[in-house]
């Protein structure tokens, strides 16, 4: 079975060794220890896959606890249907959060545009030009 060092995984996935150690502290990875005093971490193919899934979950914007819960489910492939339902639930909740954030951002941008328009009208009323670099 292939094994990997922290440096190899960091390089392969373009993350820092510190990030990998953090994921280990969070229980997402569990390398064995070798060398004097167990200073050298040795990662298995299982750890590599868990890191890959962790990074994929981070790209989706999931929390580490959500990622851990999902990754841990794949450790026991007893009921893949339950795993898929859980994953769909997590994705649905995350989608809902992102859609709310998008709505909030759109409302904020509309308010900014209204304030910009008000300022331009007031400046025009007193004969002042709008400043350069106008975003609108």
PDB file of N, CA, C and O in Angstrom, residues 67-115:
ATOM      1  N   UNK A  67     -17.899  18.410   6.951  1.00  0.00           N
ATOM      2  CA  UNK A  67     -17.001  17.576   6.150  1.00  0.00           C
ATOM      3  C   UNK A  67     -16.664  16.300   6.915  1.00  0.00           C
ATOM      4  O   UNK A  67     -16.737  15.197   6.361  1.00  0.00           O
ATOM      5  N   UNK A  68     -16.319  16.447   8.190  1.00  0.00           N
ATOM      6  CA  UNK A  68     -15.951  15.273   8.992  1.00  0.00           C
ATOM      7  C   UNK A  68     -17.108  14.286   9.058  1.00  0.00           C
ATOM      8  O   UNK A  68     -16.927  13.083   8.882  1.00  0.00           O
ATOM      9  N   UNK A  69     -18.296  14.790   9.283  1.00  0.00           N
ATOM     10  CA  UNK A  69     -19.471  13.934   9.349  1.00  0.00           C
ATOM     11  C   UNK A  69     -19.665  13.162   8.042  1.00  0.00           C
ATOM     12  O   UNK A  69     -19.932  11.961   8.047  1.00  0.00           O
ATOM     13  N   UNK A  70     -19.516  13.850   6.922  1.00  0.00           N
ATOM     14  CA  UNK A  70     -19.699  13.203   5.618  1.00  0.00           C
ATOM     15  C   UNK A  70     -18.576  12.217   5.319  1.00  0.00           C
ATOM     16  O   UNK A  70     -18.824  11.098   4.858  1.00  0.00           O
ATOM     17  N   UNK A  71     -17.336  12.616   5.586  1.00  0.00           N
ATOM     18  CA  UNK A  71     -16.194  11.746   5.303  1.00  0.00           C
ATOM     19  C   UNK A  71     -16.257  10.502   6.183  1.00  0.00           C
ATOM     20  O   UNK A  71     -15.993   9.388   5.722  1.00  0.00           O
ATOM     21  N   UNK A  72     -16.632  10.678   7.441  1.00  0.00           N
ATOM     22  CA  UNK A  72     -16.741   9.536   8.348  1.00  0.00           C
ATOM     23  C   UNK A  72     -17.794   8.542   7.875  1.00  0.00           C
ATOM     24  O   UNK A  72     -17.648   7.336   8.069  1.00  0.00           O
ATOM     25  N   UNK A  73     -18.863   9.024   7.250  1.00  0.00           N
ATOM     26  CA  UNK A  73     -19.899   8.124   6.747  1.00  0.00           C
ATOM     27  C   UNK A  73     -19.343   7.176   5.695  1.00  0.00           C
ATOM     28  O   UNK A  73     -19.771   6.033   5.597  1.00  0.00           O
ATOM     29  N   UNK A  74     -18.402   7.652   4.904  1.00  0.00           N
ATOM     30  CA  UNK A  74     -17.847   6.818   3.841  1.00  0.00           C
ATOM     31  C   UNK A  74     -16.899   5.754   4.369  1.00  0.00           C
ATOM     32  O   UNK A  74     -16.498   4.871   3.646  1.00  0.00           O
ATOM     33  N   UNK A  75     -16.550   5.843   5.641  1.00  0.00           N
ATOM     34  CA  UNK A  75     -15.705   4.824   6.261  1.00  0.00           C
ATOM     35  C   UNK A  75     -16.472   3.522   6.423  1.00  0.00           C
ATOM     36  O   UNK A  75     -15.898   2.460   6.473  1.00  0.00           O
ATOM     37  N   UNK A  76     -17.780   3.611   6.582  1.00  0.00           N
ATOM     38  CA  UNK A  76     -18.595   2.411   6.761  1.00  0.00           C
ATOM     39  C   UNK A  76     -19.661   2.379   5.669  1.00  0.00           C
ATOM     40  O   UNK A  76     -20.734   2.955   5.823  1.00  0.00           O
ATOM     41  N   UNK A  77     -19.364   1.707   4.561  1.00  0.00           N
ATOM     42  CA  UNK A  77     -20.294   1.706   3.425  1.00  0.00           C
ATOM     43  C   UNK A  77     -21.481   0.769   3.624  1.00  0.00           C
ATOM     44  O   UNK A  77     -21.905   0.081   2.711  1.00  0.00           O
ATOM     45  N   UNK A  78     -22.045   0.753   4.834  1.00  0.00           N
ATOM     46  CA  UNK A  78     -23.159  -0.145   5.128  1.00  0.00           C
ATOM     47  C   UNK A  78     -24.417   0.284   4.395  1.00  0.00           C
ATOM     48  O   UNK A  78     -25.139  -0.520   3.857  1.00  0.00           O
ATOM     49  N   UNK A  79     -24.702   1.571   4.414  1.00  0.00           N
ATOM     50  CA  UNK A  79     -25.939   2.064   3.826  1.00  0.00           C
ATOM     51  C   UNK A  79     -25.644   3.314   3.005  1.00  0.00           C
ATOM     52  O   UNK A  79     -25.717   4.428   3.505  1.00  0.00           O
ATOM     53  N   UNK A  80     -25.315   3.112   1.743  1.00  0.00           N
ATOM     54  CA  UNK A  80     -24.977   4.254   0.903  1.00  0.00           C
ATOM     55  C   UNK A  80     -26.185   5.155   0.670  1.00  0.00           C
ATOM     56  O   UNK A  80     -26.033   6.345   0.447  1.00  0.00           O
ATOM     57  N   UNK A  81     -27.379   4.611   0.752  1.00  0.00           N
ATOM     58  CA  UNK A  81     -28.584   5.425   0.588  1.00  0.00           C
ATOM     59  C   UNK A  81     -28.657   6.478   1.694  1.00  0.00           C
ATOM     60  O   UNK A  81     -28.914   7.657   1.429  1.00  0.00           O
ATOM     61  N   UNK A  82     -28.423   6.069   2.926  1.00  0.00           N
ATOM     62  CA  UNK A  82     -28.445   7.020   4.046  1.00  0.00           C
ATOM     63  C   UNK A  82     -27.346   8.063   3.879  1.00  0.00           C
ATOM     64  O   UNK A  82     -27.557   9.242   4.179  1.00  0.00           O
ATOM     65  N   UNK A  83     -26.189   7.645   3.380  1.00  0.00           N
ATOM     66  CA  UNK A  83     -25.083   8.574   3.157  1.00  0.00           C
ATOM     67  C   UNK A  83     -25.473   9.626   2.121  1.00  0.00           C
ATOM     68  O   UNK A  83     -25.238  10.817   2.309  1.00  0.00           O
ATOM     69  N   UNK A  84     -26.087   9.188   1.043  1.00  0.00           N
ATOM     70  CA  UNK A  84     -26.482  10.117  -0.016  1.00  0.00           C
ATOM     71  C   UNK A  84     -27.565  11.077   0.474  1.00  0.00           C
ATOM     72  O   UNK A  84     -27.534  12.270   0.168  1.00  0.00           O
ATOM     73  N   UNK A  85     -28.504  10.571   1.265  1.00  0.00           N
ATOM     74  CA  UNK A  85     -29.541  11.448   1.819  1.00  0.00           C
ATOM     75  C   UNK A  85     -28.911  12.490   2.736  1.00  0.00           C
ATOM     76  O   UNK A  85     -29.290  13.667   2.700  1.00  0.00           O
ATOM     77  N   UNK A  86     -27.969  12.079   3.552  1.00  0.00           N
ATOM     78  CA  UNK A  86     -27.286  13.019   4.462  1.00  0.00           C
ATOM     79  C   UNK A  86     -26.529  14.077   3.652  1.00  0.00           C
ATOM     80  O   UNK A  86     -26.579  15.258   3.950  1.00  0.00           O
ATOM     81  N   UNK A  87     -25.809  13.625   2.613  1.00  0.00           N
ATOM     82  CA  UNK A  87     -25.050  14.542   1.769  1.00  0.00           C
ATOM     83  C   UNK A  87     -25.989  15.534   1.084  1.00  0.00           C
ATOM     84  O   UNK A  87     -25.724  16.740   1.046  1.00  0.00           O
ATOM     85  N   UNK A  88     -27.115  15.036   0.559  1.00  0.00           N
ATOM     86  CA  UNK A  88     -28.086  15.932  -0.065  1.00  0.00           C
ATOM     87  C   UNK A  88     -28.625  16.952   0.936  1.00  0.00           C
ATOM     88  O   UNK A  88     -28.832  18.116   0.596  1.00  0.00           O
ATOM     89  N   UNK A  89     -28.849  16.510   2.162  1.00  0.00           N
ATOM     90  CA  UNK A  89     -29.325  17.424   3.198  1.00  0.00           C
ATOM     91  C   UNK A  89     -28.326  18.523   3.489  1.00  0.00           C
ATOM     92  O   UNK A  89     -28.683  19.701   3.581  1.00  0.00           O
ATOM     93  N   UNK A  90     -27.049  18.152   3.620  1.00  0.00           N
ATOM     94  CA  UNK A  90     -25.998  19.136   3.891  1.00  0.00           C
ATOM     95  C   UNK A  90     -25.877  20.106   2.721  1.00  0.00           C
ATOM     96  O   UNK A  90     -25.790  21.323   2.913  1.00  0.00           O
ATOM     97  N   UNK A  91     -25.892  19.569   1.500  1.00  0.00           N
ATOM     98  CA  UNK A  91     -25.793  20.440   0.326  1.00  0.00           C
ATOM     99  C   UNK A  91     -26.992  21.377   0.232  1.00  0.00           C
ATOM    100  O   UNK A  91     -26.842  22.562  -0.092  1.00  0.00           O
ATOM    101  N   UNK A  92     -28.181  20.868   0.534  1.00  0.00           N
ATOM    102  CA  UNK A  92     -29.382  21.705   0.497  1.00  0.00           C
ATOM    103  C   UNK A  92     -29.313  22.847   1.504  1.00  0.00           C
ATOM    104  O   UNK A  92     -29.666  23.987   1.185  1.00  0.00           O
ATOM    105  N   UNK A  93     -28.857  22.535   2.720  1.00  0.00           N
ATOM    106  CA  UNK A  93     -28.720  23.588   3.735  1.00  0.00           C
ATOM    107  C   UNK A  93     -27.693  24.625   3.298  1.00  0.00           C
ATOM    108  O   UNK A  93     -27.899  25.828   3.475  1.00  0.00           O
ATOM    109  N   UNK A  94     -26.610  24.147   2.721  1.00  0.00           N
ATOM    110  CA  UNK A  94     -25.566  25.073   2.283  1.00  0.00           C
ATOM    111  C   UNK A  94     -26.073  25.941   1.129  1.00  0.00           C
ATOM    112  O   UNK A  94     -25.810  27.148   1.096  1.00  0.00           O
ATOM    113  N   UNK A  95     -26.796  25.347   0.203  1.00  0.00           N
ATOM    114  CA  UNK A  95     -27.372  26.106  -0.913  1.00  0.00           C
ATOM    115  C   UNK A  95     -28.299  27.205  -0.375  1.00  0.00           C
ATOM    116  O   UNK A  95     -28.246  28.355  -0.829  1.00  0.00           O
ATOM    117  N   UNK A  96     -29.132  26.860   0.606  1.00  0.00           N
ATOM    118  CA  UNK A  96     -30.053  27.823   1.201  1.00  0.00           C
ATOM    119  C   UNK A  96     -29.292  29.005   1.810  1.00  0.00           C
ATOM    120  O   UNK A  96     -29.667  30.167   1.611  1.00  0.00           O
ATOM    121  N   UNK A  97     -28.218  28.706   2.520  1.00  0.00           N
ATOM    122  CA  UNK A  97     -27.399  29.757   3.132  1.00  0.00           C
ATOM    123  C   UNK A  97     -26.799  30.660   2.064  1.00  0.00           C
ATOM    124  O   UNK A  97     -26.839  31.886   2.174  1.00  0.00           O
ATOM    125  N   UNK A  98     -26.243  30.062   1.018  1.00  0.00           N
ATOM    126  CA  UNK A  98     -25.631  30.852  -0.053  1.00  0.00           C
ATOM    127  C   UNK A  98     -26.658  31.699  -0.794  1.00  0.00           C
ATOM    128  O   UNK A  98     -26.380  32.853  -1.142  1.00  0.00           O
ATOM    129  N   UNK A  99     -27.842  31.143  -1.021  1.00  0.00           N
ATOM    130  CA  UNK A  99     -28.869  31.923  -1.706  1.00  0.00           C
ATOM    131  C   UNK A  99     -29.316  33.118  -0.856  1.00  0.00           C
ATOM    132  O   UNK A  99     -29.549  34.198  -1.381  1.00  0.00           O
ATOM    133  N   UNK A 100     -29.388  32.930   0.461  1.00  0.00           N
ATOM    134  CA  UNK A 100     -29.733  34.038   1.351  1.00  0.00           C
ATOM    135  C   UNK A 100     -28.636  35.102   1.324  1.00  0.00           C
ATOM    136  O   UNK A 100     -28.914  36.297   1.280  1.00  0.00           O
ATOM    137  N   UNK A 101     -27.382  34.650   1.331  1.00  0.00           N
ATOM    138  CA  UNK A 101     -26.266  35.593   1.267  1.00  0.00           C
ATOM    139  C   UNK A 101     -26.292  36.369  -0.050  1.00  0.00           C
ATOM    140  O   UNK A 101     -26.052  37.581  -0.067  1.00  0.00           O
ATOM    141  N   UNK A 102     -26.601  35.672  -1.149  1.00  0.00           N
ATOM    142  CA  UNK A 102     -26.677  36.345  -2.450  1.00  0.00           C
ATOM    143  C   UNK A 102     -27.778  37.403  -2.439  1.00  0.00           C
ATOM    144  O   UNK A 102     -27.598  38.522  -2.921  1.00  0.00           O
ATOM    145  N   UNK A 103     -28.930  37.054  -1.861  1.00  0.00           N
ATOM    146  CA  UNK A 103     -30.036  38.006  -1.767  1.00  0.00           C
ATOM    147  C   UNK A 103     -29.626  39.223  -0.932  1.00  0.00           C
ATOM    148  O   UNK A 103     -29.911  40.368  -1.304  1.00  0.00           O
ATOM    149  N   UNK A 104     -28.944  38.971   0.188  1.00  0.00           N
ATOM    150  CA  UNK A 104     -28.473  40.069   1.039  1.00  0.00           C
ATOM    151  C   UNK A 104     -27.490  40.967   0.287  1.00  0.00           C
ATOM    152  O   UNK A 104     -27.547  42.194   0.391  1.00  0.00           O
ATOM    153  N   UNK A 105     -26.590  40.370  -0.466  1.00  0.00           N
ATOM    154  CA  UNK A 105     -25.604  41.140  -1.243  1.00  0.00           C
ATOM    155  C   UNK A 105     -26.315  41.981  -2.303  1.00  0.00           C
ATOM    156  O   UNK A 105     -26.002  43.159  -2.487  1.00  0.00           O
ATOM    157  N   UNK A 106     -27.284  41.389  -3.000  1.00  0.00           N
ATOM    158  CA  UNK A 106     -28.013  42.129  -4.032  1.00  0.00           C
ATOM    159  C   UNK A 106     -28.765  43.315  -3.433  1.00  0.00           C
ATOM    160  O   UNK A 106     -28.793  44.400  -4.017  1.00  0.00           O
ATOM    161  N   UNK A 107     -29.358  43.123  -2.243  1.00  0.00           N
ATOM    162  CA  UNK A 107     -30.049  44.231  -1.579  1.00  0.00           C
ATOM    163  C   UNK A 107     -29.058  45.323  -1.185  1.00  0.00           C
ATOM    164  O   UNK A 107     -29.327  46.513  -1.366  1.00  0.00           O
ATOM    165  N   UNK A 108     -27.911  44.937  -0.673  1.00  0.00           N
ATOM    166  CA  UNK A 108     -26.893  45.911  -0.268  1.00  0.00           C
ATOM    167  C   UNK A 108     -26.384  46.681  -1.485  1.00  0.00           C
ATOM    168  O   UNK A 108     -26.217  47.906  -1.428  1.00  0.00           O
ATOM    169  N   UNK A 109     -26.143  45.980  -2.581  1.00  0.00           N
ATOM    170  CA  UNK A 109     -25.693  46.658  -3.800  1.00  0.00           C
ATOM    171  C   UNK A 109     -26.744  47.634  -4.310  1.00  0.00           C
ATOM    172  O   UNK A 109     -26.408  48.737  -4.767  1.00  0.00           O
ATOM    173  N   UNK A 110     -28.008  47.272  -4.223  1.00  0.00           N
ATOM    174  CA  UNK A 110     -29.081  48.180  -4.652  1.00  0.00           C
ATOM    175  C   UNK A 110     -29.105  49.429  -3.768  1.00  0.00           C
ATOM    176  O   UNK A 110     -29.291  50.550  -4.267  1.00  0.00           O
ATOM    177  N   UNK A 111     -28.889  49.249  -2.458  1.00  0.00           N
ATOM    178  CA  UNK A 111     -28.850  50.403  -1.551  1.00  0.00           C
ATOM    179  C   UNK A 111     -27.657  51.299  -1.878  1.00  0.00           C
ATOM    180  O   UNK A 111     -27.781  52.527  -1.872  1.00  0.00           O
ATOM    181  N   UNK A 112     -26.521  50.705  -2.168  1.00  0.00           N
ATOM    182  CA  UNK A 112     -25.335  51.494  -2.531  1.00  0.00           C
ATOM    183  C   UNK A 112     -25.604  52.288  -3.801  1.00  0.00           C
ATOM    184  O   UNK A 112     -25.283  53.478  -3.886  1.00  0.00           O
ATOM    185  N   UNK A 113     -26.205  51.641  -4.784  1.00  0.00           N
ATOM    186  CA  UNK A 113     -26.523  52.321  -6.041  1.00  0.00           C
ATOM    187  C   UNK A 113     -27.464  53.505  -5.789  1.00  0.00           C
ATOM    188  O   UNK A 113     -27.265  54.595  -6.340  1.00  0.00           O
ATOM    189  N   UNK A 114     -28.459  53.312  -4.929  1.00  0.00           N
ATOM    190  CA  UNK A 114     -29.399  54.392  -4.617  1.00  0.00           C
ATOM    191  C   UNK A 114     -28.673  55.556  -3.941  1.00  0.00           C
ATOM    192  O   UNK A 114     -28.915  56.725  -4.283  1.00  0.00           O
ATOM    193  N   UNK A 115     -27.782  55.255  -3.015  1.00  0.00           N
ATOM    194  CA  UNK A 115     -27.011  56.325  -2.344  1.00  0.00           C
ATOM    195  C   UNK A 115     -26.078  57.036  -3.335  1.00  0.00           C
ATOM    196  O   UNK A 115     -25.933  58.265  -3.272  1.00  0.00           O
TER     197      UNK A 115
END
